[in-house]
Amino acid sequence: EPEVTQTPSHQVTQMGQEVILHCVPISNHLYFYWYRQILGQKVEFLVSFYNNEISEKSEIFDDQFSVERPDGSNFTLKIRSTKLEDSAMYFCASRGQMGSPLHFGNGTRLTVT
Amino acid sequence: RKEVEQDPGPFNVPEGATVAFNCTYSNSASQSFFWYRQDCRKEPKLLMSVYSSGNEDGRFTAQLNRASQYISLLIRDSKLSDSATYLCVVIPPNNNDMRFGAGTRLTVKP
């Protein structure tokens, strides 16, 4: 069964550094997402991406965040200057068409020290 | 009112018990509904879609009540392996994102 893959599984970075989280969505999917989950808290929507542009973003997704789909397969989340409160699990997800469910990657655990 | 609201629990039930969770949503024009399961420190995994007429998958039954704006999940004959957090997911009218409830924690005990 095709799956969403995320790398790395764990990223440790120092406050103020830039990080890029990588995702390869399922190949024939059209909608791409990033969510985050702070330990012990709910899954929070960050951004959705369709047709090579952001379709919606949450209030969490401020100017420090950006997404790219540089080559038609990868879907990256960049955090420009990480803060301690960015420490969380980041999940990438994709889906094929409107109304269909999301398929999640295994997540990247980001630890900002 | 939150977009998607769930009773956080925890629900602690013995093996073999029947347990039900509800989830309310605020946007009456919401399009699609799902239940996901999340194990500790793992990604959410689709448990089942929720159809207007209600649907069943083995021990799991999902129902949608559009008039009262809630969905439900019923688990019969619960197993130890059912212990997880159950997330309610709603797709709003813009269809561009999916909003998660905070999740309901279930622990099934022997």
PDB file of C-alpha atoms in Angstrom:
ATOM      1  CA  GLU A   1       0.000   0.000   0.000  1.00  0.00           C
ATOM      2  CA  PRO A   2       1.445   3.417  -0.925  1.00  0.00           C
ATOM      3  CA  GLU A   3       2.377   5.582   2.001  1.00  0.00           C
ATOM      4  CA  VAL A   4       3.514   9.050   2.933  1.00  0.00           C
ATOM      5  CA  THR A   5       7.153   9.123   3.994  1.00  0.00           C
ATOM      6  CA  GLN A   6       8.795  11.736   6.183  1.00  0.00           C
ATOM      7  CA  THR A   7      12.427  12.403   6.952  1.00  0.00           C
ATOM      8  CA  PRO A   8      14.146  12.742   9.287  1.00  0.00           C
ATOM      9  CA  SER A   9      12.271  10.908  12.012  1.00  0.00           C
ATOM     10  CA  HIS A  10      13.915  13.090  14.644  1.00  0.00           C
ATOM     11  CA  GLN A  11      15.567  16.488  14.231  1.00  0.00           C
ATOM     12  CA  VAL A  12      17.374  18.326  16.989  1.00  0.00           C
ATOM     13  CA  THR A  13      18.259  21.944  16.387  1.00  0.00           C
ATOM     14  CA  GLN A  14      19.323  25.003  18.312  1.00  0.00           C
ATOM     15  CA  MET A  15      17.020  27.939  18.813  1.00  0.00           C
ATOM     16  CA  GLY A  16      17.311  30.410  15.947  1.00  0.00           C
ATOM     17  CA  GLN A  17      18.429  27.837  13.414  1.00  0.00           C
ATOM     18  CA  GLU A  18      16.557  27.002  10.232  1.00  0.00           C
ATOM     19  CA  VAL A  19      15.137  23.531   9.728  1.00  0.00           C
ATOM     20  CA  ILE A  20      13.600  21.835   6.735  1.00  0.00           C
ATOM     21  CA  LEU A  21      11.314  18.888   7.206  1.00  0.00           C
ATOM     22  CA  HIS A  22      10.870  16.571   4.250  1.00  0.00           C
ATOM     23  CA  CYS A  23       7.872  14.663   3.032  1.00  0.00           C
ATOM     24  CA  VAL A  24       7.108  12.525   0.022  1.00  0.00           C
ATOM     25  CA  PRO A  25       3.324  12.319  -0.359  1.00  0.00           C
ATOM     26  CA  ILE A  26       1.529   9.460  -2.091  1.00  0.00           C
ATOM     27  CA  SER A  27       2.310   9.855  -5.768  1.00  0.00           C
ATOM     28  CA  ASN A  28      -1.140  10.419  -7.271  1.00  0.00           C
ATOM     29  CA  HIS A  29      -2.405  12.624  -4.464  1.00  0.00           C
ATOM     30  CA  LEU A  30      -3.274  16.250  -5.115  1.00  0.00           C
ATOM     31  CA  TYR A  31      -3.707  17.843  -1.685  1.00  0.00           C
ATOM     32  CA  PHE A  32      -0.882  18.166   0.788  1.00  0.00           C
ATOM     33  CA  TYR A  33      -0.845  19.210   4.413  1.00  0.00           C
ATOM     34  CA  TRP A  34       1.303  19.871   7.398  1.00  0.00           C
ATOM     35  CA  TYR A  35       0.052  19.403  10.920  1.00  0.00           C
ATOM     36  CA  ARG A  36       1.847  19.602  14.207  1.00  0.00           C
ATOM     37  CA  GLN A  37       1.231  18.059  17.582  1.00  0.00           C
ATOM     38  CA  ILE A  38       2.878  19.336  20.727  1.00  0.00           C
ATOM     39  CA  LEU A  39       3.385  16.494  23.176  1.00  0.00           C
ATOM     40  CA  GLY A  40       0.150  15.726  24.978  1.00  0.00           C
ATOM     41  CA  GLN A  41      -1.883  18.166  22.933  1.00  0.00           C
ATOM     42  CA  LYS A  42      -4.172  17.996  19.946  1.00  0.00           C
ATOM     43  CA  VAL A  43      -3.247  17.696  16.292  1.00  0.00           C
ATOM     44  CA  GLU A  44      -3.150  21.242  14.901  1.00  0.00           C
ATOM     45  CA  PHE A  45      -3.558  22.251  11.283  1.00  0.00           C
ATOM     46  CA  LEU A  46      -0.705  24.336   9.854  1.00  0.00           C
ATOM     47  CA  VAL A  47      -1.158  24.594   6.108  1.00  0.00           C
ATOM     48  CA  SER A  48      -2.735  23.007   3.071  1.00  0.00           C
ATOM     49  CA  PHE A  49      -1.279  23.052  -0.426  1.00  0.00           C
ATOM     50  CA  TYR A  50      -2.963  22.410  -3.742  1.00  0.00           C
ATOM     51  CA  ASN A  51      -2.078  23.149  -7.345  1.00  0.00           C
ATOM     52  CA  ASN A  52       1.340  24.449  -6.338  1.00  0.00           C
ATOM     53  CA  GLU A  53       0.119  27.033  -3.927  1.00  0.00           C
ATOM     54  CA  ILE A  54      -1.031  27.406  -0.362  1.00  0.00           C
ATOM     55  CA  SER A  55      -4.800  27.014  -0.200  1.00  0.00           C
ATOM     56  CA  GLU A  56      -5.213  27.650   3.503  1.00  0.00           C
ATOM     57  CA  LYS A  57      -3.059  28.317   6.524  1.00  0.00           C
ATOM     58  CA  SER A  58      -3.682  28.628  10.225  1.00  0.00           C
ATOM     59  CA  GLU A  59      -2.682  31.399  12.584  1.00  0.00           C
ATOM     60  CA  ILE A  60       0.233  29.216  13.696  1.00  0.00           C
ATOM     61  CA  PHE A  61       1.694  29.352  10.187  1.00  0.00           C
ATOM     62  CA  ASP A  62       3.314  32.768  10.449  1.00  0.00           C
ATOM     63  CA  ASP A  63       6.160  34.315   8.468  1.00  0.00           C
ATOM     64  CA  GLN A  64       8.653  31.909  10.035  1.00  0.00           C
ATOM     65  CA  PHE A  65       7.059  29.032   8.153  1.00  0.00           C
ATOM     66  CA  SER A  66       7.075  28.239   4.458  1.00  0.00           C
ATOM     67  CA  VAL A  67       6.267  25.267   2.276  1.00  0.00           C
ATOM     68  CA  GLU A  68       7.537  24.161  -1.074  1.00  0.00           C
ATOM     69  CA  ARG A  69       6.955  21.434  -3.565  1.00  0.00           C
ATOM     70  CA  PRO A  70      10.173  21.866  -5.501  1.00  0.00           C
ATOM     71  CA  ASP A  71      10.214  18.869  -7.804  1.00  0.00           C
ATOM     72  CA  GLY A  72       6.752  17.352  -8.040  1.00  0.00           C
ATOM     73  CA  SER A  73       7.399  14.697  -5.429  1.00  0.00           C
ATOM     74  CA  ASN A  74       8.828  16.312  -2.301  1.00  0.00           C
ATOM     75  CA  PHE A  75       6.818  18.579  -0.056  1.00  0.00           C
ATOM     76  CA  THR A  76       8.892  20.482   2.475  1.00  0.00           C
ATOM     77  CA  LEU A  77       8.174  22.569   5.524  1.00  0.00           C
ATOM     78  CA  LYS A  78      10.772  25.162   6.438  1.00  0.00           C
ATOM     79  CA  ILE A  79      10.977  26.931   9.757  1.00  0.00           C
ATOM     80  CA  ARG A  80      13.269  29.897   9.346  1.00  0.00           C
ATOM     81  CA  SER A  81      14.298  30.703  12.887  1.00  0.00           C
ATOM     82  CA  THR A  82      13.194  28.037  15.294  1.00  0.00           C
ATOM     83  CA  LYS A  83      11.883  28.814  18.748  1.00  0.00           C
ATOM     84  CA  LEU A  84      11.653  26.546  21.767  1.00  0.00           C
ATOM     85  CA  GLU A  85       7.889  26.390  21.347  1.00  0.00           C
ATOM     86  CA  ASP A  86       8.301  24.917  17.860  1.00  0.00           C
ATOM     87  CA  SER A  87       9.281  21.627  19.504  1.00  0.00           C
ATOM     88  CA  ALA A  88       6.596  19.194  18.428  1.00  0.00           C
ATOM     89  CA  MET A  89       5.812  16.282  16.178  1.00  0.00           C
ATOM     90  CA  TYR A  90       5.231  17.465  12.628  1.00  0.00           C
ATOM     91  CA  PHE A  91       3.006  15.340  10.435  1.00  0.00           C
ATOM     92  CA  CYS A  92       2.776  15.539   6.693  1.00  0.00           C
ATOM     93  CA  ALA A  93      -0.391  14.240   5.055  1.00  0.00           C
ATOM     94  CA  SER A  94      -1.879  13.926   1.615  1.00  0.00           C
ATOM     95  CA  ARG A  95      -5.143  12.994   0.009  1.00  0.00           C
ATOM     96  CA  GLY A  96      -6.270  12.187  -3.462  1.00  0.00           C
ATOM     97  CA  GLN A  97      -9.420  14.201  -3.974  1.00  0.00           C
ATOM     98  CA  MET A  98     -11.929  16.357  -2.199  1.00  0.00           C
ATOM     99  CA  GLY A  99     -13.814  14.497   0.470  1.00  0.00           C
ATOM    100  CA  SER A 100     -11.341  11.644   0.746  1.00  0.00           C
ATOM    101  CA  PRO A 101      -9.499  10.971   4.002  1.00  0.00           C
ATOM    102  CA  LEU A 102      -5.971  12.061   4.818  1.00  0.00           C
ATOM    103  CA  HIS A 103      -3.046   9.688   4.839  1.00  0.00           C
ATOM    104  CA  PHE A 104      -0.345  10.617   7.325  1.00  0.00           C
ATOM    105  CA  GLY A 105       3.377  10.105   7.374  1.00  0.00           C
ATOM    106  CA  ASN A 106       5.124   8.766  10.482  1.00  0.00           C
ATOM    107  CA  GLY A 107       6.034  12.272  11.564  1.00  0.00           C
ATOM    108  CA  THR A 108       9.212  14.170  12.335  1.00  0.00           C
ATOM    109  CA  ARG A 109       9.913  14.885  15.971  1.00  0.00           C
ATOM    110  CA  LEU A 110      11.483  18.348  16.148  1.00  0.00           C
ATOM    111  CA  THR A 111      13.344  19.265  19.303  1.00  0.00           C
ATOM    112  CA  VAL A 112      14.534  22.844  19.649  1.00  0.00           C
ATOM    113  CA  THR A 113      17.127  23.388  22.378  1.00  0.00           C
TER     114      THR A 113
ATOM    115  CA  ARG B   1     -17.779  27.361  20.089  1.00  0.00           C
ATOM    116  CA  LYS B   2     -14.850  25.240  18.934  1.00  0.00           C
ATOM    117  CA  GLU B   3     -14.981  23.916  15.384  1.00  0.00           C
ATOM    118  CA  VAL B   4     -14.739  20.325  16.495  1.00  0.00           C
ATOM    119  CA  GLU B   5     -15.317  19.277  20.074  1.00  0.00           C
ATOM    120  CA  GLN B   6     -14.786  15.963  21.761  1.00  0.00           C
ATOM    121  CA  ASP B   7     -15.017  14.715  25.326  1.00  0.00           C
ATOM    122  CA  PRO B   8     -11.328  14.194  26.174  1.00  0.00           C
ATOM    123  CA  GLY B   9     -12.096  11.364  28.586  1.00  0.00           C
ATOM    124  CA  PRO B  10     -10.273   9.352  29.681  1.00  0.00           C
ATOM    125  CA  PHE B  11     -12.634   6.463  29.231  1.00  0.00           C
ATOM    126  CA  ASN B  12     -11.491   3.448  31.221  1.00  0.00           C
ATOM    127  CA  VAL B  13     -13.484   0.337  30.383  1.00  0.00           C
ATOM    128  CA  PRO B  14     -13.095  -3.407  30.970  1.00  0.00           C
ATOM    129  CA  GLU B  15     -12.493  -5.792  28.108  1.00  0.00           C
ATOM    130  CA  GLY B  16     -15.703  -6.728  26.369  1.00  0.00           C
ATOM    131  CA  ALA B  17     -17.458  -3.485  27.234  1.00  0.00           C
ATOM    132  CA  THR B  18     -19.292  -1.293  24.760  1.00  0.00           C
ATOM    133  CA  VAL B  19     -18.167   2.306  24.652  1.00  0.00           C
ATOM    134  CA  ALA B  20     -19.370   5.285  22.658  1.00  0.00           C
ATOM    135  CA  PHE B  21     -17.812   8.640  21.840  1.00  0.00           C
ATOM    136  CA  ASN B  22     -19.463  11.720  20.462  1.00  0.00           C
ATOM    137  CA  CYS B  23     -18.025  14.624  18.562  1.00  0.00           C
ATOM    138  CA  THR B  24     -19.801  17.885  17.812  1.00  0.00           C
ATOM    139  CA  TYR B  25     -18.963  20.271  15.002  1.00  0.00           C
ATOM    140  CA  SER B  26     -19.863  23.919  14.586  1.00  0.00           C
ATOM    141  CA  ASN B  27     -20.133  24.372  10.825  1.00  0.00           C
ATOM    142  CA  SER B  28     -23.413  22.972   9.599  1.00  0.00           C
ATOM    143  CA  ALA B  29     -22.149  22.970   6.005  1.00  0.00           C
ATOM    144  CA  SER B  30     -19.305  20.562   6.801  1.00  0.00           C
ATOM    145  CA  GLN B  31     -18.859  18.012   4.087  1.00  0.00           C
ATOM    146  CA  SER B  32     -17.162  14.864   5.287  1.00  0.00           C
ATOM    147  CA  PHE B  33     -16.413  13.182   8.563  1.00  0.00           C
ATOM    148  CA  PHE B  34     -13.915  10.628   9.739  1.00  0.00           C
ATOM    149  CA  TRP B  35     -12.735   8.830  12.827  1.00  0.00           C
ATOM    150  CA  TYR B  36      -9.008   8.382  13.245  1.00  0.00           C
ATOM    151  CA  ARG B  37      -7.118   6.437  15.842  1.00  0.00           C
ATOM    152  CA  GLN B  38      -3.831   7.628  17.284  1.00  0.00           C
ATOM    153  CA  ASP B  39      -1.491   5.543  19.387  1.00  0.00           C
ATOM    154  CA  CYS B  40       0.981   7.232  21.690  1.00  0.00           C
ATOM    155  CA  ARG B  41       3.631   9.159  19.724  1.00  0.00           C
ATOM    156  CA  LYS B  42       2.409   7.748  16.422  1.00  0.00           C
ATOM    157  CA  GLU B  43       0.650   9.288  13.464  1.00  0.00           C
ATOM    158  CA  PRO B  44      -3.152   9.336  13.238  1.00  0.00           C
ATOM    159  CA  LYS B  45      -4.512   6.434  11.232  1.00  0.00           C
ATOM    160  CA  LEU B  46      -7.860   6.313   9.514  1.00  0.00           C
ATOM    161  CA  LEU B  47     -10.293   4.134  11.394  1.00  0.00           C
ATOM    162  CA  MET B  48     -13.392   4.757   9.323  1.00  0.00           C
ATOM    163  CA  SER B  49     -15.272   7.290   7.286  1.00  0.00           C
ATOM    164  CA  VAL B  50     -18.683   8.398   8.537  1.00  0.00           C
ATOM    165  CA  TYR B  51     -21.521   8.217   6.065  1.00  0.00           C
ATOM    166  CA  SER B  52     -24.881   9.924   6.302  1.00  0.00           C
ATOM    167  CA  SER B  53     -26.707   6.632   6.611  1.00  0.00           C
ATOM    168  CA  GLY B  54     -24.344   5.334   9.280  1.00  0.00           C
ATOM    169  CA  ASN B  55     -21.841   2.571   8.710  1.00  0.00           C
ATOM    170  CA  GLU B  56     -20.365  -0.397  10.451  1.00  0.00           C
ATOM    171  CA  ASP B  57     -17.007  -2.102  10.249  1.00  0.00           C
ATOM    172  CA  GLY B  58     -16.795  -5.148  12.450  1.00  0.00           C
ATOM    173  CA  ARG B  59     -17.061  -4.022  16.055  1.00  0.00           C
ATOM    174  CA  PHE B  60     -17.094  -0.344  15.093  1.00  0.00           C
ATOM    175  CA  THR B  61     -20.169   1.678  14.165  1.00  0.00           C
ATOM    176  CA  ALA B  62     -20.097   5.303  13.072  1.00  0.00           C
ATOM    177  CA  GLN B  63     -23.114   7.576  12.800  1.00  0.00           C
ATOM    178  CA  LEU B  64     -23.780  11.111  11.655  1.00  0.00           C
ATOM    179  CA  ASN B  65     -26.525  13.352  12.965  1.00  0.00           C
ATOM    180  CA  ARG B  66     -26.606  16.443  10.774  1.00  0.00           C
ATOM    181  CA  ALA B  67     -29.551  18.021  12.570  1.00  0.00           C
ATOM    182  CA  SER B  68     -27.701  18.044  15.876  1.00  0.00           C
ATOM    183  CA  GLN B  69     -24.279  18.394  14.274  1.00  0.00           C
ATOM    184  CA  TYR B  70     -22.517  15.480  15.830  1.00  0.00           C
ATOM    185  CA  ILE B  71     -20.927  12.215  14.868  1.00  0.00           C
ATOM    186  CA  SER B  72     -20.519   9.177  17.052  1.00  0.00           C
ATOM    187  CA  LEU B  73     -18.331   6.114  17.284  1.00  0.00           C
ATOM    188  CA  LEU B  74     -19.484   2.952  19.016  1.00  0.00           C
ATOM    189  CA  ILE B  75     -17.044   0.188  19.877  1.00  0.00           C
ATOM    190  CA  ARG B  76     -18.527  -3.157  20.864  1.00  0.00           C
ATOM    191  CA  ASP B  77     -16.738  -5.982  22.657  1.00  0.00           C
ATOM    192  CA  SER B  78     -13.723  -3.761  23.291  1.00  0.00           C
ATOM    193  CA  LYS B  79     -10.252  -5.305  23.193  1.00  0.00           C
ATOM    194  CA  LEU B  80      -7.058  -4.334  24.966  1.00  0.00           C
ATOM    195  CA  SER B  81      -5.701  -3.307  21.574  1.00  0.00           C
ATOM    196  CA  ASP B  82      -8.468  -0.720  21.219  1.00  0.00           C
ATOM    197  CA  SER B  83      -6.649   1.418  23.800  1.00  0.00           C
ATOM    198  CA  ALA B  84      -5.741   4.609  21.939  1.00  0.00           C
ATOM    199  CA  THR B  85      -6.866   8.154  21.363  1.00  0.00           C
ATOM    200  CA  TYR B  86      -9.782   8.508  18.972  1.00  0.00           C
ATOM    201  CA  LEU B  87      -9.836  11.626  16.857  1.00  0.00           C
ATOM    202  CA  CYS B  88     -12.866  13.081  15.190  1.00  0.00           C
ATOM    203  CA  VAL B  89     -12.097  14.820  11.896  1.00  0.00           C
ATOM    204  CA  VAL B  90     -14.348  17.170   9.969  1.00  0.00           C
ATOM    205  CA  ILE B  91     -13.909  18.667   6.517  1.00  0.00           C
ATOM    206  CA  PRO B  92     -15.412  22.166   6.370  1.00  0.00           C
ATOM    207  CA  PRO B  93     -17.131  23.618   3.298  1.00  0.00           C
ATOM    208  CA  ASN B  94     -13.932  25.037   1.803  1.00  0.00           C
ATOM    209  CA  ASN B  95     -12.708  21.462   1.555  1.00  0.00           C
ATOM    210  CA  ASN B  96      -9.112  22.552   1.870  1.00  0.00           C
ATOM    211  CA  ASP B  97      -8.300  21.410   5.345  1.00  0.00           C
ATOM    212  CA  MET B  98      -9.359  18.919   7.924  1.00  0.00           C
ATOM    213  CA  ARG B  99     -10.001  19.945  11.489  1.00  0.00           C
ATOM    214  CA  PHE B 100      -9.237  17.554  14.282  1.00  0.00           C
ATOM    215  CA  GLY B 101     -10.957  17.262  17.597  1.00  0.00           C
ATOM    216  CA  ALA B 102      -8.732  17.123  20.636  1.00  0.00           C
ATOM    217  CA  GLY B 103      -9.289  13.375  20.844  1.00  0.00           C
ATOM    218  CA  THR B 104     -10.848  11.007  23.325  1.00  0.00           C
ATOM    219  CA  ARG B 105      -8.506   8.786  25.254  1.00  0.00           C
ATOM    220  CA  LEU B 106      -9.701   5.188  25.672  1.00  0.00           C
ATOM    221  CA  THR B 107      -8.065   2.631  27.936  1.00  0.00           C
ATOM    222  CA  VAL B 108      -9.362  -0.919  27.873  1.00  0.00           C
ATOM    223  CA  LYS B 109      -8.350  -2.898  30.929  1.00  0.00           C
ATOM    224  CA  PRO B 110      -8.246  -6.674  31.428  1.00  0.00           C
TER     225      PRO B 110
END
